[in-house]
C-alpha positions as a LaTeX table, in Angstrom:
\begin{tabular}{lrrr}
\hline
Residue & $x$ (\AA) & $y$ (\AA) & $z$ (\AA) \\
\hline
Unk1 & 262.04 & $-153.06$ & $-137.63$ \\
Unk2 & 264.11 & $-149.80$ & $-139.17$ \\
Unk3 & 263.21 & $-147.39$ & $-141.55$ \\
Unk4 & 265.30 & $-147.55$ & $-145.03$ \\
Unk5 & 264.74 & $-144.63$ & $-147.98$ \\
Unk6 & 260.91 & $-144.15$ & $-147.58$ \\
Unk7 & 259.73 & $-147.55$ & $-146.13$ \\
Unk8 & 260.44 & $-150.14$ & $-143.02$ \\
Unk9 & 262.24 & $-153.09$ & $-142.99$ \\
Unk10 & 261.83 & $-156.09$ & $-140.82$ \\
Unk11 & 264.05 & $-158.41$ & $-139.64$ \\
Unk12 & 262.73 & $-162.37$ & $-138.67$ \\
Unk13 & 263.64 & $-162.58$ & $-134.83$ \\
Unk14 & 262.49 & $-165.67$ & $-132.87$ \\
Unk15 & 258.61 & $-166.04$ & $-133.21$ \\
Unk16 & 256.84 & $-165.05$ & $-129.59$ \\
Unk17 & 254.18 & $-167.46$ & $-129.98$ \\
Unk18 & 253.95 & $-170.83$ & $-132.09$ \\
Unk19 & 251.71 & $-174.03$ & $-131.57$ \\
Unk20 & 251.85 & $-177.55$ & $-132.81$ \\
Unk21 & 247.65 & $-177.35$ & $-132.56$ \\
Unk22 & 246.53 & $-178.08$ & $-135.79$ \\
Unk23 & 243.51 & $-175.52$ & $-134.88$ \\
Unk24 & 245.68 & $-172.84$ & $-133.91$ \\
Unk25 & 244.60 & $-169.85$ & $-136.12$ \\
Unk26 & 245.89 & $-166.42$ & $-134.69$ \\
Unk27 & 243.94 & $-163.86$ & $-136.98$ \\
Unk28 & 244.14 & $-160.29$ & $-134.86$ \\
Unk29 & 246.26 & $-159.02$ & $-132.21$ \\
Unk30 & 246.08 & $-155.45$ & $-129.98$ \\
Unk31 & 248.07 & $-154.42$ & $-127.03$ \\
Unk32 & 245.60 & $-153.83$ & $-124.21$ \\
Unk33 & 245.25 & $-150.93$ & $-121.89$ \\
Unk34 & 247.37 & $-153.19$ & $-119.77$ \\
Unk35 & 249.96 & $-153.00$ & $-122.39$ \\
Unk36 & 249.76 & $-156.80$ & $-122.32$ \\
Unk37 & 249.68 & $-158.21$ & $-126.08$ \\
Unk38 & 246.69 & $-159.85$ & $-127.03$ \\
Unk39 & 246.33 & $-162.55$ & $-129.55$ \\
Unk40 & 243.02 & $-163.74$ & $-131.18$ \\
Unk41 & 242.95 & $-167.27$ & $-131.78$ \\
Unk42 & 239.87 & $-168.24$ & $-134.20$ \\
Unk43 & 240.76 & $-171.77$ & $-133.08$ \\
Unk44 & 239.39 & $-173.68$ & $-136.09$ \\
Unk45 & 240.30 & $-176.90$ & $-137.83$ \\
Unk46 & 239.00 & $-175.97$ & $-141.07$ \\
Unk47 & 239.85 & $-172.39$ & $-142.48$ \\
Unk48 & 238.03 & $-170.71$ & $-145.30$ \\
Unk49 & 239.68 & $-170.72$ & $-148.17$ \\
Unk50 & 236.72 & $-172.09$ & $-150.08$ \\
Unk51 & 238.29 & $-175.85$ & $-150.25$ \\
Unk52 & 235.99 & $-177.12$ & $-147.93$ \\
Unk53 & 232.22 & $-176.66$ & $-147.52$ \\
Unk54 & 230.94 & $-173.61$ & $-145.94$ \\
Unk55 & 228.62 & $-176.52$ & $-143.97$ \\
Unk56 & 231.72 & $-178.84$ & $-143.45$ \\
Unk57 & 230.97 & $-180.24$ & $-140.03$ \\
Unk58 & 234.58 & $-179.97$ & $-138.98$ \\
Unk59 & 234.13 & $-176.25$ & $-138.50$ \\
Unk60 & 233.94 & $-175.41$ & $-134.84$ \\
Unk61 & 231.07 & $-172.47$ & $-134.47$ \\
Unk62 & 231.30 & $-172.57$ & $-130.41$ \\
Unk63 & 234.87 & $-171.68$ & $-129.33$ \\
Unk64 & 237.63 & $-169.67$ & $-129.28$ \\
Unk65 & 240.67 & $-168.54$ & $-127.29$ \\
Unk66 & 242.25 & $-165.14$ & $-126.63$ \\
Unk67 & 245.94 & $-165.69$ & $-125.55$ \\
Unk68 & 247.89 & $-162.78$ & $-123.18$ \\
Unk69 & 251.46 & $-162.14$ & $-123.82$ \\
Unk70 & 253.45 & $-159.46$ & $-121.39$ \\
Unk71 & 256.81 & $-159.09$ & $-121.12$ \\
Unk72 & 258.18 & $-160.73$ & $-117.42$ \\
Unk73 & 261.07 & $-158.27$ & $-116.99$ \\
Unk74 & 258.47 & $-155.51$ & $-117.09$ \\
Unk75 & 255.09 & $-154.31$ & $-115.03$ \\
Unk76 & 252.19 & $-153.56$ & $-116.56$ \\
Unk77 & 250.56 & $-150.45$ & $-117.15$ \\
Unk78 & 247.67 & $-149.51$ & $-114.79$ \\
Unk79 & 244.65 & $-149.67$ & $-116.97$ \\
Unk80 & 242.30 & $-146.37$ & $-117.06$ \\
Unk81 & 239.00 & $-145.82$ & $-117.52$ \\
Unk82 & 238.74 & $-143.13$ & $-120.09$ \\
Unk83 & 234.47 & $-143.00$ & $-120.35$ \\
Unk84 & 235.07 & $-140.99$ & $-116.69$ \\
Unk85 & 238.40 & $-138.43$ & $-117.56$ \\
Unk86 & 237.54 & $-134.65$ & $-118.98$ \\
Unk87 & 239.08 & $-133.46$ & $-121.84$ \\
Unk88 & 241.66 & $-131.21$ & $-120.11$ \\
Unk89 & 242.70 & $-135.30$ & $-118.40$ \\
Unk90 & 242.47 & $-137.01$ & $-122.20$ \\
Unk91 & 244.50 & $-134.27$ & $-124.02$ \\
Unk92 & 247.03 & $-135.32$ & $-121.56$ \\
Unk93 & 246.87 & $-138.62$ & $-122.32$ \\
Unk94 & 248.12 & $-137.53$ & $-126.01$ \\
Unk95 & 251.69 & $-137.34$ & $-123.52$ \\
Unk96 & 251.58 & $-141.32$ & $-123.04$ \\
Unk97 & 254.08 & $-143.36$ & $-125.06$ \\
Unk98 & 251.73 & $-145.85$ & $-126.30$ \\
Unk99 & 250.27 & $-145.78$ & $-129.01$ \\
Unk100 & 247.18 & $-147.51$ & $-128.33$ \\
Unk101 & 246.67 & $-145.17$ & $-125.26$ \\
Unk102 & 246.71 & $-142.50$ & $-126.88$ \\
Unk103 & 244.08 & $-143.63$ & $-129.80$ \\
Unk104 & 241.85 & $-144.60$ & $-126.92$ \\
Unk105 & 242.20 & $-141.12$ & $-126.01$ \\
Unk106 & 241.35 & $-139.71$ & $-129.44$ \\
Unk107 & 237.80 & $-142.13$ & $-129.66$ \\
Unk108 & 237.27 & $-140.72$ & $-126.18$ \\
Unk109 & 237.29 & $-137.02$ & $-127.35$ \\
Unk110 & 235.30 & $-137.87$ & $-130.13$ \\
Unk111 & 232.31 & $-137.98$ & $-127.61$ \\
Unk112 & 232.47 & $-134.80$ & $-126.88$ \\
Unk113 & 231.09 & $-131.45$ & $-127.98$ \\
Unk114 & 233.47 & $-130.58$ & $-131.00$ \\
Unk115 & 233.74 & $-126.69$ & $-130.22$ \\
Unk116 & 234.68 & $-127.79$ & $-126.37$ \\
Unk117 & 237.19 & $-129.83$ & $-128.06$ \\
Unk118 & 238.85 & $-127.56$ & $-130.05$ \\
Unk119 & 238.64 & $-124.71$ & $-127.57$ \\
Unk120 & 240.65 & $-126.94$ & $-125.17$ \\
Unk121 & 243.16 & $-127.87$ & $-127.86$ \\
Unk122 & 244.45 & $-124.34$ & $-128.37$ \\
Unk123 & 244.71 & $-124.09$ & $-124.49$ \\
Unk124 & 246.57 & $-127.05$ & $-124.12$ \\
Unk125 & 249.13 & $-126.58$ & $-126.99$ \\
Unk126 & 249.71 & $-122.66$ & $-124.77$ \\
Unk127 & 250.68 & $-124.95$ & $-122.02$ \\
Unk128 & 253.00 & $-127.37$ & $-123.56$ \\
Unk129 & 256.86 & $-126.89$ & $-122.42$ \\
Unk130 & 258.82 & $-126.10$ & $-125.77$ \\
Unk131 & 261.68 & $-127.66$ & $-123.35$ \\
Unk132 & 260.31 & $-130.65$ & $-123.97$ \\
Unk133 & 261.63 & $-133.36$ & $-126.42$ \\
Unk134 & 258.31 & $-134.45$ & $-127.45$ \\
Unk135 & 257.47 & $-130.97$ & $-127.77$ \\
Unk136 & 256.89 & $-130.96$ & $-131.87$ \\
Unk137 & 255.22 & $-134.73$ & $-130.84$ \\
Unk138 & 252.57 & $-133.32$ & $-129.03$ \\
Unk139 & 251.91 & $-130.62$ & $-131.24$ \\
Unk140 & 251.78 & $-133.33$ & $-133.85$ \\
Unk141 & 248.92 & $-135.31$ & $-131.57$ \\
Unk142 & 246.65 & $-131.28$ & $-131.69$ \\
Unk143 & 246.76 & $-131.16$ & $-135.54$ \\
Unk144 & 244.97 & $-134.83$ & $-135.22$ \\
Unk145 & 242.91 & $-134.06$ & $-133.18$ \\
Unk146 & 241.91 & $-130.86$ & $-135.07$ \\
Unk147 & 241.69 & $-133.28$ & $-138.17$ \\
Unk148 & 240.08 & $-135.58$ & $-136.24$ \\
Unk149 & 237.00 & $-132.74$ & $-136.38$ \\
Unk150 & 237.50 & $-131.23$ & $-139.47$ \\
Unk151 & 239.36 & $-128.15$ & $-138.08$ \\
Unk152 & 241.43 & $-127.11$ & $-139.98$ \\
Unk153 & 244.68 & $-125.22$ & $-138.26$ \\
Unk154 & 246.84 & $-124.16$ & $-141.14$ \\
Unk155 & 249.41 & $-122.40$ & $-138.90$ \\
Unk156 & 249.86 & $-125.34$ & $-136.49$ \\
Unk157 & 250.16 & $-127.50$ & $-139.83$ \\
Unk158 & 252.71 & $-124.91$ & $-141.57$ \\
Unk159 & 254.80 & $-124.89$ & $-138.57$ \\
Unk160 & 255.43 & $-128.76$ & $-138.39$ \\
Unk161 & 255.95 & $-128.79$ & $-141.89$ \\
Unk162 & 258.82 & $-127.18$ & $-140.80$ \\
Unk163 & 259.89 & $-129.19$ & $-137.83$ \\
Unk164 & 263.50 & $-130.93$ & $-138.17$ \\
Unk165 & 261.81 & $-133.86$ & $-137.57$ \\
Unk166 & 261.09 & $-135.62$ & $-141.06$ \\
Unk167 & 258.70 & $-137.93$ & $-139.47$ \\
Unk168 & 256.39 & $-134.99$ & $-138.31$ \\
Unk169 & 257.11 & $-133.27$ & $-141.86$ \\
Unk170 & 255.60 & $-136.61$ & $-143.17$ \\
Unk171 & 252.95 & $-137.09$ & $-140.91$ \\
Unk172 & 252.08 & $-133.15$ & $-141.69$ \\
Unk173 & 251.81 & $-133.37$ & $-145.37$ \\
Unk174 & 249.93 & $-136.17$ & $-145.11$ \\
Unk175 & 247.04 & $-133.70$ & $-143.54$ \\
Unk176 & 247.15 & $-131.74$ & $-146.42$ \\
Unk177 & 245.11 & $-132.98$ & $-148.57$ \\
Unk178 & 242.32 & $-133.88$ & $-146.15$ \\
Unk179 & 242.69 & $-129.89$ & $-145.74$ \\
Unk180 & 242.87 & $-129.42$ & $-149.41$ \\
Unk181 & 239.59 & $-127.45$ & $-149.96$ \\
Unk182 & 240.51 & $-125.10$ & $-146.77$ \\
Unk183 & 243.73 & $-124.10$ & $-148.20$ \\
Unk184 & 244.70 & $-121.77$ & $-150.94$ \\
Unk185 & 248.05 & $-123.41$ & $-151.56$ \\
Unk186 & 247.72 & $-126.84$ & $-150.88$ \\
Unk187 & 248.87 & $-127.68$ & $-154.05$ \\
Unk188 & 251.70 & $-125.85$ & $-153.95$ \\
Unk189 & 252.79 & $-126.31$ & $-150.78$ \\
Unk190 & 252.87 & $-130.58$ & $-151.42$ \\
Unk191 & 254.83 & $-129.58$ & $-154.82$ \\
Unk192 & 257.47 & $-128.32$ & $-151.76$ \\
Unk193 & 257.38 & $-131.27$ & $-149.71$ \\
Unk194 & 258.04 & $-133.31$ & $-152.98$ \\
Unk195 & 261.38 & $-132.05$ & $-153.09$ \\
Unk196 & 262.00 & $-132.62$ & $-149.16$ \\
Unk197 & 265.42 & $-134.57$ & $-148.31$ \\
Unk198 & 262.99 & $-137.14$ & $-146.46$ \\
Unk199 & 262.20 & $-140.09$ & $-148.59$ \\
Unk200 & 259.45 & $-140.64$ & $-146.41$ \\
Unk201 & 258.46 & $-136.72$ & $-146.71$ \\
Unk202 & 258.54 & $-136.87$ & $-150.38$ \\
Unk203 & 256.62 & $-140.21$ & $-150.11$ \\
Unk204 & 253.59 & $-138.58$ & $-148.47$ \\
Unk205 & 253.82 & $-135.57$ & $-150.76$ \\
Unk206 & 253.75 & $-137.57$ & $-154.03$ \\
Unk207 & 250.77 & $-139.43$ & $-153.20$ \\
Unk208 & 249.18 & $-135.84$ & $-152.00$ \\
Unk209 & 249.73 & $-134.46$ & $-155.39$ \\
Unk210 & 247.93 & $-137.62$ & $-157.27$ \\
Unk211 & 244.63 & $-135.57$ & $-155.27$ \\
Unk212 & 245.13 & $-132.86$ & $-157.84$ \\
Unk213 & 244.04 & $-133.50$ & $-161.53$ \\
Unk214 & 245.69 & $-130.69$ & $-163.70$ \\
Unk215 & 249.25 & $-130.40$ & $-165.22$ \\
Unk216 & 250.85 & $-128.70$ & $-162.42$ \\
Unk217 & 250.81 & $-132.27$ & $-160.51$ \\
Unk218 & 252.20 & $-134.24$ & $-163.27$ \\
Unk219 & 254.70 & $-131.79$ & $-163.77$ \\
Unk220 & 255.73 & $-131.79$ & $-160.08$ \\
Unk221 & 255.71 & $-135.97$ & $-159.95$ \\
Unk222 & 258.02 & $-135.54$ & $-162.99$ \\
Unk223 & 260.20 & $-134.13$ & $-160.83$ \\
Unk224 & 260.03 & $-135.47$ & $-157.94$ \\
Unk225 & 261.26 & $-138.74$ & $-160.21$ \\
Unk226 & 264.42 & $-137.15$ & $-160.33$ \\
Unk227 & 265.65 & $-137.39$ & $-157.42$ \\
Unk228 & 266.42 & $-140.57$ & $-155.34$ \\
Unk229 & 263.83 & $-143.22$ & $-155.44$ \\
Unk230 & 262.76 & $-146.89$ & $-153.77$ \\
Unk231 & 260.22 & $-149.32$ & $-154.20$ \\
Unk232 & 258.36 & $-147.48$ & $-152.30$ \\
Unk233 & 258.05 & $-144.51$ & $-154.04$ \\
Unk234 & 258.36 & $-145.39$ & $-157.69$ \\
Unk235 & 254.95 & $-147.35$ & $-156.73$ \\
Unk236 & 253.47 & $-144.16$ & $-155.57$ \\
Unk237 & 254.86 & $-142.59$ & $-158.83$ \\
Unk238 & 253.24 & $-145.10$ & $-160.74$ \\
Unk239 & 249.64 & $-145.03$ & $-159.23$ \\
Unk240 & 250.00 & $-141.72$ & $-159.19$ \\
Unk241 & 250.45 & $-141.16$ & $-163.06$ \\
Unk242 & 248.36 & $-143.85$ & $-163.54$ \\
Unk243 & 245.77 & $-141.79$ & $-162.12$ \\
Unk244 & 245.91 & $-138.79$ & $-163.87$ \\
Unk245 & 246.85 & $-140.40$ & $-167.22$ \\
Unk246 & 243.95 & $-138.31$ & $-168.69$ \\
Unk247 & 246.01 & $-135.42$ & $-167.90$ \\
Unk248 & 249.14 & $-136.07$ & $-169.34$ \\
Unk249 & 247.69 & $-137.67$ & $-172.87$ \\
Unk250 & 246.26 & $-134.32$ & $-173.27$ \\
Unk251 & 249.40 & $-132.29$ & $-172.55$ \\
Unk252 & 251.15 & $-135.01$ & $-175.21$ \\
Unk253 & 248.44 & $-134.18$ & $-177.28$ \\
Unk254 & 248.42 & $-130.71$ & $-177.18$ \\
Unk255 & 252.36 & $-130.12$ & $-177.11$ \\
Unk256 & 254.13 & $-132.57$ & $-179.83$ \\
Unk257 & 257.55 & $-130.99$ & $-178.25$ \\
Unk258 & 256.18 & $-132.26$ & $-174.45$ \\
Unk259 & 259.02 & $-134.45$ & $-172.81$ \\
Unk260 & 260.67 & $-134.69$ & $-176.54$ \\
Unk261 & 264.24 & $-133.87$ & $-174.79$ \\
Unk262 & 263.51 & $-135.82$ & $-171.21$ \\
Unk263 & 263.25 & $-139.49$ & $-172.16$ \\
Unk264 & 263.27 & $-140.85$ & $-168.95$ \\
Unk265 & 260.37 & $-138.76$ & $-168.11$ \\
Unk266 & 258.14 & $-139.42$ & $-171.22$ \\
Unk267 & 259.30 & $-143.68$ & $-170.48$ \\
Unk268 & 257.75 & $-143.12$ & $-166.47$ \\
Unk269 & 254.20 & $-141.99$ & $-168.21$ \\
Unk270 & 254.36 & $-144.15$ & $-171.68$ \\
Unk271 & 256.02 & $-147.16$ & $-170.84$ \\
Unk272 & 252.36 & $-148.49$ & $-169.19$ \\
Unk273 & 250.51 & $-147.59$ & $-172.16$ \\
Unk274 & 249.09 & $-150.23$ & $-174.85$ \\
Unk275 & 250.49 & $-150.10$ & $-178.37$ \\
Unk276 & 247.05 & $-148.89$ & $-179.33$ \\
Unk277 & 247.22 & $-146.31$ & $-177.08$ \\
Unk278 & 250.36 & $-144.53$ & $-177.83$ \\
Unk279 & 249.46 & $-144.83$ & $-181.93$ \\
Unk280 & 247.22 & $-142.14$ & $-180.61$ \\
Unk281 & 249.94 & $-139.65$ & $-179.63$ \\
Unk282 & 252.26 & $-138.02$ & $-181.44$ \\
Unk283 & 254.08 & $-139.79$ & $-184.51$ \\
Unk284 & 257.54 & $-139.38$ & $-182.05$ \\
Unk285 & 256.60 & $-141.69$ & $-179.76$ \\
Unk286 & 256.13 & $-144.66$ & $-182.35$ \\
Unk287 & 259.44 & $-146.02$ & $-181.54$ \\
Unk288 & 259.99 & $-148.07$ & $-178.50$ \\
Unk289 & 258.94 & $-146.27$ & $-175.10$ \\
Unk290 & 261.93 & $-149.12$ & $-173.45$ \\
Unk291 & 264.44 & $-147.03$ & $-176.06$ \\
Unk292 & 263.78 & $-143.99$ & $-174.58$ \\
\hline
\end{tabular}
């Protein structure tokens, strides 16, 4: 996989795991603590797609296989018990480069007291080597943990909105709005990210402002659909005004001159709209939205 504009791309490589068994049915995988990959295989011959009876006595009720895939040319990782570390031992387990270690570590913490928690946090972000460079990384893995509890750490989050990183910028506006109603300029500050040079940044920020129902937003979006777009992001665009199409009907409504000299604008909010709907606006939008 690679990362194009504001999405990923995949690439078909050979498969890692096939079967000529007509009741092979992989439905879930996970990578272990072993970092082995594990493969859940419902192993039915009848699947339920509503073709066959829900009492079909083809369908197999008793078994099941789990299949364990680990790379030969590589040893495993030494599995650890997490129910028995302290939090000073599971923040540092925020370091590991797996992913699924380190969201182990996160359900771990969530068993303990949240003020302990957070108290440990701060002291474990003073001890972090700026040196290192995972450095902005691990700052990245405090700010979810302090979402993780409903913490809110503005600072820590206007600092990596900063970062040089655009895939911390991203993952940090994404935060926002879960911070929304702790923040005076959450609004604001998303309207900023929308004009990042990340795709992926501006991504995160557009569906952020879709959170925030008044004309400022729809104004900002506008923008934001100036500058370079993908798929990606002219779907976010699109749910976005979709769902704050009260809004803009009303600024159309109250301003007859709203968008008059910015086709392409008034097209990305009227082109989705029924011919009923737009006799309802003003008489210069009768003509044909696709005309601009």
């Amino acid at each position: 996989i690679y990362e194009k504009g504001s999405g990923i791309i995949a690439t078909e490589t050979e498969p890692l795991m096939r079967s000529s068994d007509a009741r092979f049915r992989p439905v879930d995988l996970q990578f272990g603590p072993d970092g082995a990959l594990y493969v859940v295989d419902w192993y039915n011959p009848v699947i339920n797609h509503g073709e066959r009876a829900l009492r079909d006595p083809k369908r197999d009720k008793t078994h099941g296989r789990i299949w364990r895939i680990t790379c030969t040319s590589k040893k495993l990782l030494e599995p650890v018990d997490m129910t028995g570390l302290t939090i000073p031992d599971l923040l540092n387990c925020l370091k590991a480069y797996e992913d699924r270690t380190r969201y182990r570590a996160r359900i771990q913490l969530s068993m303990f007291e949240e003020a302990e928690v957070i108290k440990s946090v701060e002291h474990w972000k003073k001890q972090l080597d700026t040196r290192n460079q995972n450095y902005e990384y691990y700052k990245l893995e405090a700010l979810w943990i302090h979402q993780q509890f409903n913490q809110p750490d503005t600072l820590l989050l206007t600092e990596l909105l900063h970062s040089r990183d655009h895939h911390i910028r991203a993952a940090a506006t994404k935060v926002i709005v879960n911070w929304k109603e702790h923040m005076t300029d959450a609004q604001q500050t998303l309207k900023g990210m929308s004009k990042d040079s990340s795709q992926r940044v501006r991504l995160e920020a557009i569906a952020g402002l879709s959170h925030f129902r008044n004309e400022t937003s729809v104004r900002a979006l506008l923008e934001a659909a100036m500058l370079p777009t993908d798929d990606y992001i002219a779907y976010a665009l699109k749910e976005a005004f979709k769902h704050l199409k009260p809004v803009w009907i009303e600024m159309f409504k109250n301003d007859n001159q709203f968008l008059a000299t910015e086709p392409y604008k008034a097209r990305l909010l009227l082109h989705p709209l029924s011919s009923e709907e737009m006799l309802k606006l003003p008489g210069y939008f009768l003509h044909d939205p696709e005309a601009g």
